[in-house]
PDB file of C-alpha atoms in Angstrom:
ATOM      1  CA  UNK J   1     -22.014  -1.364  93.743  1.00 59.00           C
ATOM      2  CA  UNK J   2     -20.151  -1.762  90.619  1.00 73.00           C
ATOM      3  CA  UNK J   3     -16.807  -0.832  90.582  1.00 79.00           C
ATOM      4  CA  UNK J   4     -15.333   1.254  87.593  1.00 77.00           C
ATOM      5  CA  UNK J   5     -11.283   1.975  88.405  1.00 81.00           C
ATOM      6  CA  UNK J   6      -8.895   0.549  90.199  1.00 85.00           C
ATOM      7  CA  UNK J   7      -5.580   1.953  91.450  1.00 88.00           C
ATOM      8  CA  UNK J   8      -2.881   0.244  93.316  1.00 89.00           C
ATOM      9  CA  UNK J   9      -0.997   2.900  95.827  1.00 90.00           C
ATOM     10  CA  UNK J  10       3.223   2.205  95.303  1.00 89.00           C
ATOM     11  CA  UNK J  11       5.435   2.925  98.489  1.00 87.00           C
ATOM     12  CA  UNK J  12       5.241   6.232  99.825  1.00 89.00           C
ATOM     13  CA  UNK J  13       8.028   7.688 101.748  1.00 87.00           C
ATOM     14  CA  UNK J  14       5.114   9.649 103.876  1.00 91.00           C
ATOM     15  CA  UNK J  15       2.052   9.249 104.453  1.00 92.00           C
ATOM     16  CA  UNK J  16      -0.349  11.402 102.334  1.00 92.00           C
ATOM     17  CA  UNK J  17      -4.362  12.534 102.999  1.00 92.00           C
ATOM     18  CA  UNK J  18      -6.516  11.005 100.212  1.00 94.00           C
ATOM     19  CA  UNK J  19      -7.806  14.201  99.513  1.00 88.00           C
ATOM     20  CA  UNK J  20      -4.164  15.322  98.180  1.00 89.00           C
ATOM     21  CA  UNK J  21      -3.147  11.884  96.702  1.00 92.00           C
ATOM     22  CA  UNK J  22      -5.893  11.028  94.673  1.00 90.00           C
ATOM     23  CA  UNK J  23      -6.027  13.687  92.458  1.00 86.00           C
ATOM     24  CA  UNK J  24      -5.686  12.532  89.162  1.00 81.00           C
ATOM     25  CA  UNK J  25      -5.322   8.605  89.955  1.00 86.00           C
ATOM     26  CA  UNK J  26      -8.958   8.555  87.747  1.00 82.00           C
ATOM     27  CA  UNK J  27      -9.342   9.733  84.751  1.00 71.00           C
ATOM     28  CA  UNK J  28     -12.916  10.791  85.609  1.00 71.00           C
ATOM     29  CA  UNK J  29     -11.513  12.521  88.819  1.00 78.00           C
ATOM     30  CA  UNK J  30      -8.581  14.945  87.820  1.00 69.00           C
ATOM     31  CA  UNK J  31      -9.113  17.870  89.637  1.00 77.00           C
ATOM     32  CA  UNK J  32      -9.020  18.451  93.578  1.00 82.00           C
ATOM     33  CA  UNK J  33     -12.840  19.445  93.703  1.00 82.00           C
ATOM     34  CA  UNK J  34     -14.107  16.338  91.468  1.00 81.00           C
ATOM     35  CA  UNK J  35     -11.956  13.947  93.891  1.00 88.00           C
ATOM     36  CA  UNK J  36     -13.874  16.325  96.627  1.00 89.00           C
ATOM     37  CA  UNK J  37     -17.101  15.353  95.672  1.00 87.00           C
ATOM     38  CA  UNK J  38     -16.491  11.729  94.986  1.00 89.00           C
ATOM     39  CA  UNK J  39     -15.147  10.850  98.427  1.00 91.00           C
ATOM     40  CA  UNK J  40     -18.383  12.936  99.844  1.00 90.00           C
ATOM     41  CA  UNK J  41     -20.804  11.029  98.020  1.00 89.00           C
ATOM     42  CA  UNK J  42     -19.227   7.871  98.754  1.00 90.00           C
ATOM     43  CA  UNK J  43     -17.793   6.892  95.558  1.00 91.00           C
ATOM     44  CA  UNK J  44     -13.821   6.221  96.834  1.00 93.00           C
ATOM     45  CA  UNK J  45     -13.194   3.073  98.621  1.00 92.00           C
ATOM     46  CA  UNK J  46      -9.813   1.932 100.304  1.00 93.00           C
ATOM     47  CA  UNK J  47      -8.808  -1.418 100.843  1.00 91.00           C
ATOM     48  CA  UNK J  48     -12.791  -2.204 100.184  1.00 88.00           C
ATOM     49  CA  UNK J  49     -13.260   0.792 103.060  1.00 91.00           C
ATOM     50  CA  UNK J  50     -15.351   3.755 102.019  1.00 92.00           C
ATOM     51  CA  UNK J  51     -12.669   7.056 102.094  1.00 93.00           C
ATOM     52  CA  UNK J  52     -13.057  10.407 103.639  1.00 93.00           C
ATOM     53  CA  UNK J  53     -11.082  13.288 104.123  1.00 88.00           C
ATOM     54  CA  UNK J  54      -9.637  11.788 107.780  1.00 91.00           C
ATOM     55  CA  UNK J  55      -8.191   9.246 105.354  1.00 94.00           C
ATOM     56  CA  UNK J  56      -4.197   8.533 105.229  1.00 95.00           C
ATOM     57  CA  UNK J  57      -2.774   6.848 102.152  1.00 94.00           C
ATOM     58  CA  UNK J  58       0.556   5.015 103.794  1.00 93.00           C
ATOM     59  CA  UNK J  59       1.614   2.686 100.822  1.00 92.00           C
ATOM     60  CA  UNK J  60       0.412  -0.637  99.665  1.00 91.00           C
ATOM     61  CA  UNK J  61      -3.400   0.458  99.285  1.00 92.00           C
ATOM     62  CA  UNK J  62      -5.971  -0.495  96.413  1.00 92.00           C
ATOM     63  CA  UNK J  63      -8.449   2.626  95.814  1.00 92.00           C
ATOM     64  CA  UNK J  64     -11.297   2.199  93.750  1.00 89.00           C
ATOM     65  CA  UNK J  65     -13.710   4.394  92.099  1.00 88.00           C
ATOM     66  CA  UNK J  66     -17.080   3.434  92.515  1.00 86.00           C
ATOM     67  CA  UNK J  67     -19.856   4.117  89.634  1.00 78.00           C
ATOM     68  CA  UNK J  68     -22.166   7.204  89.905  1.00 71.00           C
ATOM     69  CA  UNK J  69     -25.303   7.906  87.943  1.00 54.00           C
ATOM     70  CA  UNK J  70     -23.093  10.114  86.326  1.00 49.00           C
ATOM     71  CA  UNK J  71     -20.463   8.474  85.237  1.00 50.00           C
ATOM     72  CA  UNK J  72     -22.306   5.253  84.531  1.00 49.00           C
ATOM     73  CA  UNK J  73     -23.486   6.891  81.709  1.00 43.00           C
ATOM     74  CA  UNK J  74     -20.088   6.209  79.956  1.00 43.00           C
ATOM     75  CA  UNK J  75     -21.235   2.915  79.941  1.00 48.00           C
ATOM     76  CA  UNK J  76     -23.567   3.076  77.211  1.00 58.00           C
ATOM     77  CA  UNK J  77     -21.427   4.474  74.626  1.00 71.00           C
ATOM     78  CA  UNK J  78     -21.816   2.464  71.141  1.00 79.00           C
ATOM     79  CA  UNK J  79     -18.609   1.665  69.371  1.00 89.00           C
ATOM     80  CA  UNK J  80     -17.847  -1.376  68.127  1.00 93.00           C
ATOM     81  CA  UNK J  81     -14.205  -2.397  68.987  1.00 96.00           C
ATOM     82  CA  UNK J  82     -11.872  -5.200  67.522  1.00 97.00           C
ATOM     83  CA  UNK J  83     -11.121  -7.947  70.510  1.00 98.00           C
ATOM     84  CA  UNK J  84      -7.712  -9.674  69.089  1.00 98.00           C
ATOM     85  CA  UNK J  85      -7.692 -11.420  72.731  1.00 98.00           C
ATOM     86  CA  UNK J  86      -9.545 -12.149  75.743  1.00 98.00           C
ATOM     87  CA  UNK J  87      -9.911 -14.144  78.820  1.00 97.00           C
ATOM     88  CA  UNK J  88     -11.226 -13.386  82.530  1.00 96.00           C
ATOM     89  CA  UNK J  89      -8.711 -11.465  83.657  1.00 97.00           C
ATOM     90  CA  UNK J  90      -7.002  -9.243  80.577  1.00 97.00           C
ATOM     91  CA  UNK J  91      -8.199  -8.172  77.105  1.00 98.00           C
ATOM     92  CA  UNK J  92      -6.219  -6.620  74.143  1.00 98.00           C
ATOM     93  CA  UNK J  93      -8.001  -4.948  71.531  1.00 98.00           C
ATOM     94  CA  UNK J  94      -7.215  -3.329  67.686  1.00 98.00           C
ATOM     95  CA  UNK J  95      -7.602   0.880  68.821  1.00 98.00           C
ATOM     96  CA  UNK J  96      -9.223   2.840  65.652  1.00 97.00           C
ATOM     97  CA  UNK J  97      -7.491   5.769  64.622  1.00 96.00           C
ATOM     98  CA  UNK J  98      -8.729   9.129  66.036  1.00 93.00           C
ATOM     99  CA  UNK J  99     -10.398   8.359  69.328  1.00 93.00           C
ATOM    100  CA  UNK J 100      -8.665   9.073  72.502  1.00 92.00           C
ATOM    101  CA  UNK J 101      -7.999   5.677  74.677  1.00 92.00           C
ATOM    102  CA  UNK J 102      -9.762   7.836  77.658  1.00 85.00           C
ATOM    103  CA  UNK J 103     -10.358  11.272  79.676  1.00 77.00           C
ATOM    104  CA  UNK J 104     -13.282  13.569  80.031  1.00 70.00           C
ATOM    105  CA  UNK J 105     -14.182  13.138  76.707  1.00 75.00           C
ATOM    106  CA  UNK J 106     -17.683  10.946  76.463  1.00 79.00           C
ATOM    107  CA  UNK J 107     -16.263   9.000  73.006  1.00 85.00           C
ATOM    108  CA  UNK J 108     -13.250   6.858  74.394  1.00 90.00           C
ATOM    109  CA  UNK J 109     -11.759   3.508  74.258  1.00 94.00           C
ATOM    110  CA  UNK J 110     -12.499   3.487  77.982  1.00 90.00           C
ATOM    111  CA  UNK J 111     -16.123   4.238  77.373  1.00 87.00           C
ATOM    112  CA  UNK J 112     -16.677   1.537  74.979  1.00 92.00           C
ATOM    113  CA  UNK J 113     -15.209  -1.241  76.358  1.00 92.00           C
ATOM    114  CA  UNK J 114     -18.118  -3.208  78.479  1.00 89.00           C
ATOM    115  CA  UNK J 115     -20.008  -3.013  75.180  1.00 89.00           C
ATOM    116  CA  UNK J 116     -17.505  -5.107  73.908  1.00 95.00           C
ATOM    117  CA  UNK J 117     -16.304  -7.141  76.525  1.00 95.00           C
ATOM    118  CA  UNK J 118     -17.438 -10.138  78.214  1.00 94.00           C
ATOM    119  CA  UNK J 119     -17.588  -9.973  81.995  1.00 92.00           C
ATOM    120  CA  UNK J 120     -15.609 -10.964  83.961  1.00 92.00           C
ATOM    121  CA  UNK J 121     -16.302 -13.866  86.118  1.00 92.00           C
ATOM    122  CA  UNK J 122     -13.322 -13.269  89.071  1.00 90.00           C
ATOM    123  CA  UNK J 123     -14.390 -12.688  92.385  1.00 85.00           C
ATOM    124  CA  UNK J 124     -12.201  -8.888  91.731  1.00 85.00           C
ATOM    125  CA  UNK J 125     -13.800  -7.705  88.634  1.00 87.00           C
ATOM    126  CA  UNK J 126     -14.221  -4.119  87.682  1.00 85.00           C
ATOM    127  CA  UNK J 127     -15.361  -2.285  84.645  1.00 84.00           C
ATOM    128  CA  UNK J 128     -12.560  -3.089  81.996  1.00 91.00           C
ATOM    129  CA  UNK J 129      -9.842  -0.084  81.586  1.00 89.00           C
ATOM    130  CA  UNK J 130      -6.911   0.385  79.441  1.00 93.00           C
ATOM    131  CA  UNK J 131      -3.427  -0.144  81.080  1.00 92.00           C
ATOM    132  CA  UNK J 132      -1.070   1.941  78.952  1.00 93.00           C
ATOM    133  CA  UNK J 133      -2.008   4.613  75.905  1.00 92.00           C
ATOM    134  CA  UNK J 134      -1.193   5.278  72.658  1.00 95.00           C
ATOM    135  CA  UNK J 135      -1.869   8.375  71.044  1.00 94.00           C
ATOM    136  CA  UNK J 136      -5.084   9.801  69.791  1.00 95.00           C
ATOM    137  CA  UNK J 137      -4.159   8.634  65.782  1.00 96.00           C
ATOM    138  CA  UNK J 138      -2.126   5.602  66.346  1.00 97.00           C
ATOM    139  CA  UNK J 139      -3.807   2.771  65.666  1.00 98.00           C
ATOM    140  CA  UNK J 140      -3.319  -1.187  67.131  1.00 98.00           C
ATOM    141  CA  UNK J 141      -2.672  -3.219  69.991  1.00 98.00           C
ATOM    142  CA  UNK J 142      -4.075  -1.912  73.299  1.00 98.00           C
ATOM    143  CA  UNK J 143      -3.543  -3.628  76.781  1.00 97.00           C
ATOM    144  CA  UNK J 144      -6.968  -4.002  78.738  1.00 96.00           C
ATOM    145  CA  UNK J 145      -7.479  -4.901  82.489  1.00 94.00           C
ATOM    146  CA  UNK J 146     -10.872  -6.725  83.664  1.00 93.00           C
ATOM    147  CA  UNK J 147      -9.879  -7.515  87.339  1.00 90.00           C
ATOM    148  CA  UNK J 148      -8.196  -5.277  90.152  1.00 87.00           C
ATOM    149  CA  UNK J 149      -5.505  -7.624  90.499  1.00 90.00           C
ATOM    150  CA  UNK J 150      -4.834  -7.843  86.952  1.00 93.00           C
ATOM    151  CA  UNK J 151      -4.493  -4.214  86.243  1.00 91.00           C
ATOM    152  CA  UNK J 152      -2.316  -4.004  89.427  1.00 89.00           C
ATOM    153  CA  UNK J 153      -0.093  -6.690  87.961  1.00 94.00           C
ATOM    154  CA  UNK J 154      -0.171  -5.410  84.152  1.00 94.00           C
ATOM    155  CA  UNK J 155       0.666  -1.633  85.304  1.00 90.00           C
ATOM    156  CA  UNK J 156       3.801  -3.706  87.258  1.00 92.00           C
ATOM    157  CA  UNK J 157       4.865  -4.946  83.997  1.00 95.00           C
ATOM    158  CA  UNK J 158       4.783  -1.980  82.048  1.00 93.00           C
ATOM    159  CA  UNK J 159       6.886  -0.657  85.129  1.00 90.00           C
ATOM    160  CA  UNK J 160       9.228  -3.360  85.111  1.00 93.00           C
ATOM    161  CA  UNK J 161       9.421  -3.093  81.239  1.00 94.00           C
ATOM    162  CA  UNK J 162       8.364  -6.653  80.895  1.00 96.00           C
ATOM    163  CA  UNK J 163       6.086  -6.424  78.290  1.00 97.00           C
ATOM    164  CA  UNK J 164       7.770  -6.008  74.640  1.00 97.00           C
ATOM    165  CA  UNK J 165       5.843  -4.124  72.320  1.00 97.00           C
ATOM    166  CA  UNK J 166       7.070  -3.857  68.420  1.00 98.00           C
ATOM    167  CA  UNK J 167       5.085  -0.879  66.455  1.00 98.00           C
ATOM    168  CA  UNK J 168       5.245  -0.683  62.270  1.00 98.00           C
ATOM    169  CA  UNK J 169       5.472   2.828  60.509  1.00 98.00           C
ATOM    170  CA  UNK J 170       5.750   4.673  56.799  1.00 98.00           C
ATOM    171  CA  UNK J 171       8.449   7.208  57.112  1.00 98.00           C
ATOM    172  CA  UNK J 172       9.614   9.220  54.430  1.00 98.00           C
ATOM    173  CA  UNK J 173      12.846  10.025  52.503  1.00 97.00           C
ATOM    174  CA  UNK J 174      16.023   8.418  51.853  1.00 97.00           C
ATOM    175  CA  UNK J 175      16.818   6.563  55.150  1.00 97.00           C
ATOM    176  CA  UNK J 176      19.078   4.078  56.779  1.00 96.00           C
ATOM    177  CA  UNK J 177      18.239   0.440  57.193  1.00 97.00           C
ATOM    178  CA  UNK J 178      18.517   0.014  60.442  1.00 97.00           C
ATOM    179  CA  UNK J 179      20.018   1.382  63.856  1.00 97.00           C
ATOM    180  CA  UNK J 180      18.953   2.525  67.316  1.00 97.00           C
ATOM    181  CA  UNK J 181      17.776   5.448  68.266  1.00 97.00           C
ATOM    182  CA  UNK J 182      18.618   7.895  71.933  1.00 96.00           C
ATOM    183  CA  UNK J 183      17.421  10.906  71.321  1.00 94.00           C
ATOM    184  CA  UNK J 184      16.111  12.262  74.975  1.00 95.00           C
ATOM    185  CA  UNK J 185      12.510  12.648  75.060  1.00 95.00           C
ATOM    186  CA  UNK J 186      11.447  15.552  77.322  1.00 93.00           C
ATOM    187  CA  UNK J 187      15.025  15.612  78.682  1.00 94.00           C
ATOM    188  CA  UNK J 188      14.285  11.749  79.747  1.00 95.00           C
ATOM    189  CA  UNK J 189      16.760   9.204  78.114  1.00 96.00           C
ATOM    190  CA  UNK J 190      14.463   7.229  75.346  1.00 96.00           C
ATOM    191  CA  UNK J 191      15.600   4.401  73.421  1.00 97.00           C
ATOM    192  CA  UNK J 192      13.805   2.825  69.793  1.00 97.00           C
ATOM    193  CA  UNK J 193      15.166   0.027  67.469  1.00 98.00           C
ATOM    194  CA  UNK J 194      14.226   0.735  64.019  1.00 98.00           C
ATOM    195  CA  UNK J 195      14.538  -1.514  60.686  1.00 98.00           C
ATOM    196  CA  UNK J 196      13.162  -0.875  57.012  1.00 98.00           C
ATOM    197  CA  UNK J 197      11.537  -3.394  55.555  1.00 97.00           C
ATOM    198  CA  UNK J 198      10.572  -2.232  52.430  1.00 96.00           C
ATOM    199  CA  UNK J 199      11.350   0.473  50.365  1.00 97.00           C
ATOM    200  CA  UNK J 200       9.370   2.513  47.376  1.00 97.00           C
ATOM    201  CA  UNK J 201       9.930   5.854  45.484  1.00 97.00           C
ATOM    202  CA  UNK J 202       7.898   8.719  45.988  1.00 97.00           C
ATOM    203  CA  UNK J 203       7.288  11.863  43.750  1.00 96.00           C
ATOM    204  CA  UNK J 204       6.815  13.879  46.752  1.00 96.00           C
ATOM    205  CA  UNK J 205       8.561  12.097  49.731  1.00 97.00           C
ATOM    206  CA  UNK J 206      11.422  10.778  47.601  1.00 97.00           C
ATOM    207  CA  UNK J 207      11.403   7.637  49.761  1.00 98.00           C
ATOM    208  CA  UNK J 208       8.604   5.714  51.801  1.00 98.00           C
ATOM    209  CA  UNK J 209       9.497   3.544  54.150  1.00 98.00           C
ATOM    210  CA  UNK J 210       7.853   0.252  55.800  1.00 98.00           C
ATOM    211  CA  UNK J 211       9.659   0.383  59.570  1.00 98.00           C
ATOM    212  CA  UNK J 212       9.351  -1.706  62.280  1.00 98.00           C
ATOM    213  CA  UNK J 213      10.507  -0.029  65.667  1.00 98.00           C
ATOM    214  CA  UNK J 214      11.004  -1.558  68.979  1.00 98.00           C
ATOM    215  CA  UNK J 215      10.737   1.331  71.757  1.00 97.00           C
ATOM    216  CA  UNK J 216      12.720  -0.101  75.145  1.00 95.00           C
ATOM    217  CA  UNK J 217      11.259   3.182  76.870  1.00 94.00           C
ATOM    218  CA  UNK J 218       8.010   4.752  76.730  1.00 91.00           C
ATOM    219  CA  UNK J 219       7.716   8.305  76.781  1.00 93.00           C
ATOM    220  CA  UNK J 220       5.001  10.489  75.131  1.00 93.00           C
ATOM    221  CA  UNK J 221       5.220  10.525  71.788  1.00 96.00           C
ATOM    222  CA  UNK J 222       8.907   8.985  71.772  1.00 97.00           C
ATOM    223  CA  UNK J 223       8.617   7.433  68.468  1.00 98.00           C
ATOM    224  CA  UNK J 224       7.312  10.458  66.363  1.00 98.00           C
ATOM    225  CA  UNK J 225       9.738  12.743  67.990  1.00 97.00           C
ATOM    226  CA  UNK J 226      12.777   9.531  67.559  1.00 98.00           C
ATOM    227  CA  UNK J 227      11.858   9.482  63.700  1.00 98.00           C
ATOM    228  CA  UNK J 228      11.821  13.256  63.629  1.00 97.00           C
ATOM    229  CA  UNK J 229      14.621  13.832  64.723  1.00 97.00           C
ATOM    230  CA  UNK J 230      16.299  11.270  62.906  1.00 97.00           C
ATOM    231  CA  UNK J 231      14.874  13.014  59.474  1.00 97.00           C
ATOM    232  CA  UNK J 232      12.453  10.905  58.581  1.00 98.00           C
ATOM    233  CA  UNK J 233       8.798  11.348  60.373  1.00 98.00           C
ATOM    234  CA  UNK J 234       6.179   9.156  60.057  1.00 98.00           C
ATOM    235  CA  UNK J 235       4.052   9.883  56.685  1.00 98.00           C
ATOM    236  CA  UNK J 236       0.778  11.727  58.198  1.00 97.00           C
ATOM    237  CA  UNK J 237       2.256  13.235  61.184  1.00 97.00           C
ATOM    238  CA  UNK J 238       0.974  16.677  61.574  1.00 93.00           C
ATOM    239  CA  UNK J 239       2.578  17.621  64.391  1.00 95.00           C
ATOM    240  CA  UNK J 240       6.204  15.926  64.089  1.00 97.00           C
ATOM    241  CA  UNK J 241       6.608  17.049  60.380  1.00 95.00           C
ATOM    242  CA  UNK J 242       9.340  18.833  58.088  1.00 94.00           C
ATOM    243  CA  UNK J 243       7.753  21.858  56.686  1.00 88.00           C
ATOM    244  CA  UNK J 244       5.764  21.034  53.190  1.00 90.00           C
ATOM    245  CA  UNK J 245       5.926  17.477  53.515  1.00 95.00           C
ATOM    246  CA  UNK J 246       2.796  16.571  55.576  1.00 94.00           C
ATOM    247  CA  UNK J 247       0.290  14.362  54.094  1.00 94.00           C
ATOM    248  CA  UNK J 248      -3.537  15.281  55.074  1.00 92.00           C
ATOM    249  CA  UNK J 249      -6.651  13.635  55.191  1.00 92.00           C
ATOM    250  CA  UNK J 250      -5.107  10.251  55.496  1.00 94.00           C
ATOM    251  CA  UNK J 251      -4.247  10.061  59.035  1.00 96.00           C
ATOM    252  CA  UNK J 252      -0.941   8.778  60.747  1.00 98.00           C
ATOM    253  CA  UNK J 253       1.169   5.842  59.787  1.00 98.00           C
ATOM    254  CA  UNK J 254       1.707   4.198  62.883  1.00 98.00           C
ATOM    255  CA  UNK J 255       0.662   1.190  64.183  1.00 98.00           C
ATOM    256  CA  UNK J 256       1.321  -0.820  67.422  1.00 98.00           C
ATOM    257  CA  UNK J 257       1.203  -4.384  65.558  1.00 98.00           C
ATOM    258  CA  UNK J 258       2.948  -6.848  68.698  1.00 98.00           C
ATOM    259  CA  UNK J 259       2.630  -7.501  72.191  1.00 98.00           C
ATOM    260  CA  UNK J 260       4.627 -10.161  74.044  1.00 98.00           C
ATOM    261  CA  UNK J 261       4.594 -10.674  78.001  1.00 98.00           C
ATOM    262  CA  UNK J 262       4.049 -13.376  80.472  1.00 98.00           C
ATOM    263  CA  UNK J 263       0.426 -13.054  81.506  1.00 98.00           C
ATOM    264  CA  UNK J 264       0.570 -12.172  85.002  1.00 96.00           C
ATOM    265  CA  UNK J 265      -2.097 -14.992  86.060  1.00 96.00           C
ATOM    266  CA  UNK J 266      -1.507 -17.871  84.291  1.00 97.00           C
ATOM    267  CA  UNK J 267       1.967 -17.365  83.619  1.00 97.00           C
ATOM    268  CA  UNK J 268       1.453 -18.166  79.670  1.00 97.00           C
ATOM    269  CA  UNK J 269       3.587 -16.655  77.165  1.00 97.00           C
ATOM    270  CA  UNK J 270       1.231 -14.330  74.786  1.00 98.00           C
ATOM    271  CA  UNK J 271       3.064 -12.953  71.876  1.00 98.00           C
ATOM    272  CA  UNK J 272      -0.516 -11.126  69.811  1.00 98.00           C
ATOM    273  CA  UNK J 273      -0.006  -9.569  66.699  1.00 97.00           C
ATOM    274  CA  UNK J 274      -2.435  -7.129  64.822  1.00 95.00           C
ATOM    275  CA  UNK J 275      -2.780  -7.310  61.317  1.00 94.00           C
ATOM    276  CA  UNK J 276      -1.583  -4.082  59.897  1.00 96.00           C
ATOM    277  CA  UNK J 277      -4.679  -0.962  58.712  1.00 95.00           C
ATOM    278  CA  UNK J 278      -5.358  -1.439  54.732  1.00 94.00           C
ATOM    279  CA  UNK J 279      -3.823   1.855  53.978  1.00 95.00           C
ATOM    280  CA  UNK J 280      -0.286  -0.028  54.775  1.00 96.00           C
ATOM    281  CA  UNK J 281      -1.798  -2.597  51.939  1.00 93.00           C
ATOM    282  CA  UNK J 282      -1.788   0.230  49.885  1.00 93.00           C
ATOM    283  CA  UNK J 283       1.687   1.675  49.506  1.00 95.00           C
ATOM    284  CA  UNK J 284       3.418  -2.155  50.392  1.00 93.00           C
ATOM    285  CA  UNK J 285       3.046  -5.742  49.610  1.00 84.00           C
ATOM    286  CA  UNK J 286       3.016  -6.673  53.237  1.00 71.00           C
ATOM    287  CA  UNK J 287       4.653 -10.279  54.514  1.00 57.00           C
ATOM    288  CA  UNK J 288       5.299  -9.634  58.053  1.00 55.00           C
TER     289      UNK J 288
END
């Protein structure tokens, strides 16, 4: 019985039937018929108690996704991952640009990550899953959970904004040194800290710049749209772009280069850093 997700249920005001809470708690089970099926075959477990449809979700639960021999087959994805970090209960890796950090899709971070993991040895363990996302193009530091208590206690952190995370991008044109950004994202208040680093010329762009943000919130895409709206997107950005100044075929500048937090188990303080891609190397004599 090998255990392949793990969610922890927050307070509910009411009580809710499995059936209607669960949708979408798995990435492998977002829709109200695949949840169907996986509590008939077995596959959903509460508080280490196989679900059904007679099942109430009060508050407080763990559910857990058990493997199938269809989705086991996830497992044996090839793709060889950077590990920056790792212990028994956490992991962070380097993400490669263009690869989605999970979903339906068969190529995923998600996917890939028992290739490159070591087991863990806790009495809890369950196939390794990411924590938090970045986008499909960003590239860096991703947050991995091995245990169910640790991705419990991880997802708390990211809730409690306890964990710090510092990204570097190129941006283009002429732009200030430094500030702090509050443009709402999806009418939600979002906050970024931005300072350049290092400035060069461009033909094209008139300005690239190195920039290190700090995001305090963390909605979708809040620092593309931040940098947009400030007038300088990042250099690559297809979507979040001024019209004729999109670079192609070189992908997006942006790079999550810094995690800090207290690790939830053994109360160290981890502060991991991620070198930045070569293509950085390329425009900027990088000290950081």
């Amino acid at each position: 019985m090998l255990v392949i997700a793990s969610h922890a249920v927050p307070v509910l005001q009411n009580p809710v039937r499995l059936q209607e809470y669960g949708v979408g708690i798995f990435d492998l089970l977002v829709t109200k018929s695949a949840l169907k099926k996986a509590v008939k075959k077995e596959l959903i477990l509460v508080n280490g108690t196989v679900g059904s449809t007679a099942t109430f979700i009060k508050g407080g639960e763990q559910i857990e996704l058990l493997a199938s021999s269809r989705n086991s087959l996830a497992r044996k994805l090839l793709l060889k991952l950077e590990v920056v970090y790792e212990d028994d209960y956490l992991a962070i890796i380097n993400k490669p640009a263009g690869i989605l950090v999970s979903g339906n899709s068969f190529k995923t971070v998600a996917n890939a990550l028992t290739q490159n993991l070591m087991p863990s040895q806790e009495a809890d363990a369950v196939m390794p899953q990411p924590v938090h996302r970045l986008d499909y193009p960003t590239t860096g530091l991703l947050l991995i959970g091995k245990t169910s208590r640790s991705i419990m206690l991880l997802s708390k952190l990211f809730e409690e904004k306890k964990i710090s995370k510092v990204y570097h991008a190129v941006t283009i044109k002429d732009m200030k040194r430094k500030g702090l950004l509050q443009y709402p994202v999806d009418d939600k208040a979002a906050e970024s800290e931005f300072e350049v680093l290092q400035v060069i010329p461009s033909e094209r762009f008139d300005f690239l710049n190195l920039v290190r943000l700090k995001p305090s919130t963390g909605r979708r895409h809040q620092l593309r749209k931040h940098l947009l709206a400030l007038g300088n997107p990042i250099l690559g950005d297809a979507v979040y772009a001024l019209d004729d100044l999109i670079l192609k075929g070189k992908g997006l500048y942006l790079h999550a280069s810094e995690l800090k937090f207290v690790h939830p188990l053994t109360k160290e303080e981890l502060i991991i850093k991620c070198r930045l891609p070569k293509k950085f190397g390329k425009l900027f004599k990088i000290v950081l």
